[in-house]
Amino acid sequence: MNNVEQNTIFFILHSIRKNSEYIIKILNVIIKASGEKIEPEDEERIVSDFKKFKKSLLNFSKFNFGTTLNLCTKKYIKHEIQKDTLTISNNSIELYSSLQKKLKMSDKLNRIYLKKYIDSFNNLLNNTNNVFNNNIKYIRKYSTKQAYIDDLEQIFPIIDLIKTKFLEKLV
């Protein structure tokens, strides 16, 4: 594996971790804004699944590279992966910031605004799912050690859980 491939994999791992954290933050803000109560077992499930997923990211990084640090430089990353991943990151940050700003103005959001935010979040989840899928395919292709790669796919059931248990309930 050359430096570009290794840096790209480091970049992917770091981005998946950050973007998945934003997904959880956005979900929490949407739930707060809606005023809906969620079932404790659903909340516990998503928290435990997310913790397990983050641990899998760390295990993959430790096993394959001997470190969990993000050691890549953006200069040596596959352009297409960087572009798609940064688009997801920017959209996540923008949606989260917009939600936070709206919530500072009032405790609950108007139903019309809430519906628009939920639609935007649903689109973000679909795009994230596609980008993560492509990124994991890249990791499979270029990683010399294949251990823990299947564990990286734990993010997909988490995204599905968010869509089915939370977003459908809020719409």
mmCIF file of C-alpha atoms in Angstrom:
data_model
loop_
_atom_site.group_PDB
_atom_site.id
_atom_site.type_symbol
_atom_site.label_atom_id
_atom_site.label_comp_id
_atom_site.label_asym_id
_atom_site.label_seq_id
_atom_site.Cartn_x
_atom_site.Cartn_y
_atom_site.Cartn_z
ATOM 1 C CA MET A 1 0.000 0.000 0.000
ATOM 2 C CA ASN A 2 1.495 3.341 -0.999
ATOM 3 C CA ASN A 3 1.270 6.636 0.899
ATOM 4 C CA VAL A 4 -1.695 7.954 -1.086
ATOM 5 C CA GLU A 5 -3.761 4.847 -0.342
ATOM 6 C CA GLN A 6 -2.755 4.817 3.322
ATOM 7 C CA ASN A 7 -3.486 8.536 3.713
ATOM 8 C CA THR A 8 -6.821 8.058 1.967
ATOM 9 C CA ILE A 9 -7.768 5.253 4.364
ATOM 10 C CA PHE A 10 -6.767 7.400 7.362
ATOM 11 C CA PHE A 11 -8.833 10.245 5.947
ATOM 12 C CA ILE A 12 -11.820 7.932 5.432
ATOM 13 C CA LEU A 13 -11.630 6.606 8.998
ATOM 14 C CA HIS A 14 -11.390 10.080 10.470
ATOM 15 C CA SER A 15 -14.238 11.344 8.295
ATOM 16 C CA ILE A 16 -16.531 8.418 9.066
ATOM 17 C CA ARG A 17 -15.981 9.007 12.775
ATOM 18 C CA LYS A 18 -16.644 12.749 12.572
ATOM 19 C CA ASN A 19 -19.602 12.484 10.206
ATOM 20 C CA SER A 20 -21.254 9.748 12.256
ATOM 21 C CA GLU A 21 -20.909 11.948 15.357
ATOM 22 C CA TYR A 22 -22.667 14.777 13.524
ATOM 23 C CA ILE A 23 -25.465 12.410 12.512
ATOM 24 C CA ILE A 24 -26.090 11.627 16.183
ATOM 25 C CA LYS A 25 -25.908 15.325 17.128
ATOM 26 C CA ILE A 26 -28.395 16.275 14.402
ATOM 27 C CA LEU A 27 -30.730 13.474 15.472
ATOM 28 C CA ASN A 28 -30.636 14.683 19.079
ATOM 29 C CA VAL A 29 -31.400 18.276 18.061
ATOM 30 C CA ILE A 30 -34.281 17.198 15.804
ATOM 31 C CA ILE A 31 -35.772 15.105 18.606
ATOM 32 C CA LYS A 32 -35.409 18.021 21.011
ATOM 33 C CA ALA A 33 -36.946 20.427 18.484
ATOM 34 C CA SER A 34 -39.908 18.151 17.830
ATOM 35 C CA GLY A 35 -40.743 17.765 21.500
ATOM 36 C CA GLU A 36 -41.338 14.042 20.905
ATOM 37 C CA LYS A 37 -40.315 11.462 23.473
ATOM 38 C CA ILE A 38 -38.420 8.445 22.251
ATOM 39 C CA GLU A 39 -38.587 4.978 23.711
ATOM 40 C CA PRO A 40 -35.754 4.369 26.215
ATOM 41 C CA GLU A 41 -34.878 1.014 24.627
ATOM 42 C CA ASP A 42 -34.505 2.659 21.199
ATOM 43 C CA GLU A 43 -32.258 5.318 22.677
ATOM 44 C CA GLU A 44 -30.168 2.704 24.510
ATOM 45 C CA ARG A 45 -29.883 0.635 21.354
ATOM 46 C CA ILE A 46 -28.617 3.485 19.208
ATOM 47 C CA VAL A 47 -26.162 4.588 21.911
ATOM 48 C CA SER A 48 -24.773 1.077 22.384
ATOM 49 C CA ASP A 49 -24.589 0.434 18.616
ATOM 50 C CA PHE A 50 -22.810 3.741 18.082
ATOM 51 C CA LYS A 51 -20.276 3.053 20.867
ATOM 52 C CA LYS A 52 -19.621 -0.391 19.399
ATOM 53 C CA PHE A 53 -19.119 1.152 15.952
ATOM 54 C CA LYS A 54 -16.640 3.749 17.262
ATOM 55 C CA LYS A 55 -14.701 0.973 19.003
ATOM 56 C CA SER A 56 -14.581 -0.941 15.706
ATOM 57 C CA LEU A 57 -13.106 2.115 13.976
ATOM 58 C CA LEU A 58 -10.391 2.297 16.628
ATOM 59 C CA ASN A 59 -9.696 -1.446 16.441
ATOM 60 C CA PHE A 60 -9.404 -1.314 12.656
ATOM 61 C CA SER A 61 -7.003 1.610 12.842
ATOM 62 C CA LYS A 62 -4.874 0.044 15.595
ATOM 63 C CA PHE A 63 -4.693 -3.352 13.917
ATOM 64 C CA ASN A 64 -3.955 -2.098 10.418
ATOM 65 C CA PHE A 65 -1.761 0.902 11.149
ATOM 66 C CA GLY A 66 -0.662 0.545 14.761
ATOM 67 C CA THR A 67 -2.211 3.880 15.693
ATOM 68 C CA THR A 68 -5.560 5.593 16.039
ATOM 69 C CA LEU A 69 -4.226 9.007 15.129
ATOM 70 C CA ASN A 70 -5.220 10.765 11.949
ATOM 71 C CA LEU A 71 -1.767 10.987 10.367
ATOM 72 C CA CYS A 72 -2.756 11.857 6.832
ATOM 73 C CA THR A 73 -2.140 15.035 4.950
ATOM 74 C CA LYS A 74 -4.949 16.146 2.663
ATOM 75 C CA LYS A 75 -2.457 16.719 -0.106
ATOM 76 C CA TYR A 76 -2.010 12.978 -0.607
ATOM 77 C CA ILE A 77 -5.602 11.740 -0.729
ATOM 78 C CA LYS A 78 -7.637 10.434 -3.647
ATOM 79 C CA HIS A 79 -9.499 13.484 -4.919
ATOM 80 C CA GLU A 80 -12.893 11.856 -5.547
ATOM 81 C CA ILE A 81 -13.065 10.379 -2.051
ATOM 82 C CA GLN A 82 -11.961 13.646 -0.489
ATOM 83 C CA LYS A 83 -14.533 15.636 -2.466
ATOM 84 C CA ASP A 84 -17.478 13.344 -1.609
ATOM 85 C CA THR A 85 -16.502 13.041 2.031
ATOM 86 C CA LEU A 86 -16.010 16.773 2.508
ATOM 87 C CA THR A 87 -19.393 17.418 0.903
ATOM 88 C CA ILE A 88 -21.028 15.174 3.512
ATOM 89 C CA SER A 89 -19.037 16.865 6.285
ATOM 90 C CA ASN A 90 -20.003 20.346 5.148
ATOM 91 C CA ASN A 91 -23.669 19.406 4.777
ATOM 92 C CA SER A 92 -23.687 17.857 8.258
ATOM 93 C CA ILE A 93 -22.106 20.905 9.863
ATOM 94 C CA GLU A 94 -24.403 23.271 7.981
ATOM 95 C CA LEU A 95 -27.567 21.362 8.956
ATOM 96 C CA TYR A 96 -26.472 21.059 12.586
ATOM 97 C CA SER A 97 -25.564 24.753 12.818
ATOM 98 C CA SER A 98 -28.832 25.815 11.224
ATOM 99 C CA LEU A 99 -30.841 23.650 13.616
ATOM 100 C CA GLN A 100 -28.939 25.005 16.613
ATOM 101 C CA LYS A 101 -29.514 28.579 15.464
ATOM 102 C CA LYS A 102 -33.260 27.997 14.968
ATOM 103 C CA LEU A 103 -33.536 26.372 18.390
ATOM 104 C CA LYS A 104 -31.834 29.303 20.080
ATOM 105 C CA MET A 105 -34.623 31.506 18.740
ATOM 106 C CA SER A 106 -37.361 29.261 20.144
ATOM 107 C CA ASP A 107 -37.670 26.030 22.116
ATOM 108 C CA LYS A 108 -39.766 24.222 19.525
ATOM 109 C CA LEU A 109 -39.743 24.501 15.777
ATOM 110 C CA ASN A 110 -42.738 25.217 13.627
ATOM 111 C CA ARG A 111 -44.002 21.969 12.035
ATOM 112 C CA ILE A 112 -43.205 23.238 8.524
ATOM 113 C CA TYR A 113 -39.592 24.028 9.448
ATOM 114 C CA LEU A 114 -39.270 20.749 11.304
ATOM 115 C CA LYS A 115 -40.511 18.817 8.263
ATOM 116 C CA LYS A 116 -37.951 20.594 6.059
ATOM 117 C CA TYR A 117 -35.155 19.795 8.512
ATOM 118 C CA ILE A 118 -36.241 16.163 8.701
ATOM 119 C CA ASP A 119 -36.292 15.938 4.889
ATOM 120 C CA SER A 120 -32.816 17.498 4.733
ATOM 121 C CA PHE A 121 -31.588 15.077 7.393
ATOM 122 C CA ASN A 122 -33.084 12.143 5.498
ATOM 123 C CA ASN A 123 -31.288 13.265 2.309
ATOM 124 C CA LEU A 124 -28.075 13.651 4.290
ATOM 125 C CA LEU A 125 -28.471 10.113 5.651
ATOM 126 C CA ASN A 126 -29.020 8.708 2.144
ATOM 127 C CA ASN A 127 -25.962 10.524 0.784
ATOM 128 C CA THR A 128 -23.903 9.530 3.810
ATOM 129 C CA ASN A 129 -24.910 5.920 3.356
ATOM 130 C CA ASN A 130 -23.731 5.991 -0.279
ATOM 131 C CA VAL A 131 -20.444 7.752 0.514
ATOM 132 C CA PHE A 132 -19.674 5.458 3.478
ATOM 133 C CA ASN A 133 -20.424 2.445 1.287
ATOM 134 C CA ASN A 134 -17.982 3.652 -1.395
ATOM 135 C CA ASN A 135 -15.383 4.484 1.251
ATOM 136 C CA ILE A 136 -15.607 1.028 2.807
ATOM 137 C CA LYS A 137 -15.237 -0.537 -0.658
ATOM 138 C CA TYR A 138 -12.062 1.535 -1.088
ATOM 139 C CA ILE A 139 -10.755 0.324 2.278
ATOM 140 C CA ARG A 140 -11.502 -3.297 1.300
ATOM 141 C CA LYS A 141 -9.660 -2.858 -1.970
ATOM 142 C CA TYR A 142 -6.498 -1.234 -0.633
ATOM 143 C CA SER A 143 -6.120 -2.425 2.944
ATOM 144 C CA THR A 144 -3.412 -5.051 3.275
ATOM 145 C CA LYS A 145 -4.958 -6.479 6.451
ATOM 146 C CA GLN A 146 -8.617 -7.355 6.163
ATOM 147 C CA ALA A 147 -9.395 -7.708 9.891
ATOM 148 C CA TYR A 148 -12.182 -5.527 11.299
ATOM 149 C CA ILE A 149 -13.307 -4.305 7.861
ATOM 150 C CA ASP A 150 -16.673 -6.036 8.219
ATOM 151 C CA ASP A 151 -17.113 -4.256 11.557
ATOM 152 C CA LEU A 152 -16.950 -0.908 9.764
ATOM 153 C CA GLU A 153 -20.255 -1.779 8.123
ATOM 154 C CA GLN A 154 -21.998 -1.437 11.503
ATOM 155 C CA ILE A 155 -22.757 2.162 10.568
ATOM 156 C CA PHE A 156 -25.357 1.052 8.011
ATOM 157 C CA PRO A 157 -27.758 -0.541 10.537
ATOM 158 C CA ILE A 158 -27.352 2.569 12.714
ATOM 159 C CA ILE A 159 -28.396 4.793 9.810
ATOM 160 C CA ASP A 160 -31.337 2.471 9.070
ATOM 161 C CA LEU A 161 -32.352 2.524 12.733
ATOM 162 C CA ILE A 162 -32.346 6.321 12.726
ATOM 163 C CA LYS A 163 -34.518 6.366 9.613
ATOM 164 C CA THR A 164 -37.021 3.740 10.742
ATOM 165 C CA LYS A 165 -37.308 4.290 14.481
ATOM 166 C CA PHE A 166 -36.842 8.026 14.718
ATOM 167 C CA LEU A 167 -37.464 9.910 11.485
ATOM 168 C CA GLU A 168 -40.596 8.013 10.478
ATOM 169 C CA LYS A 169 -42.019 8.656 13.941
ATOM 170 C CA LEU A 170 -41.361 12.393 13.661
ATOM 171 C CA VAL A 171 -42.852 12.906 10.199
#
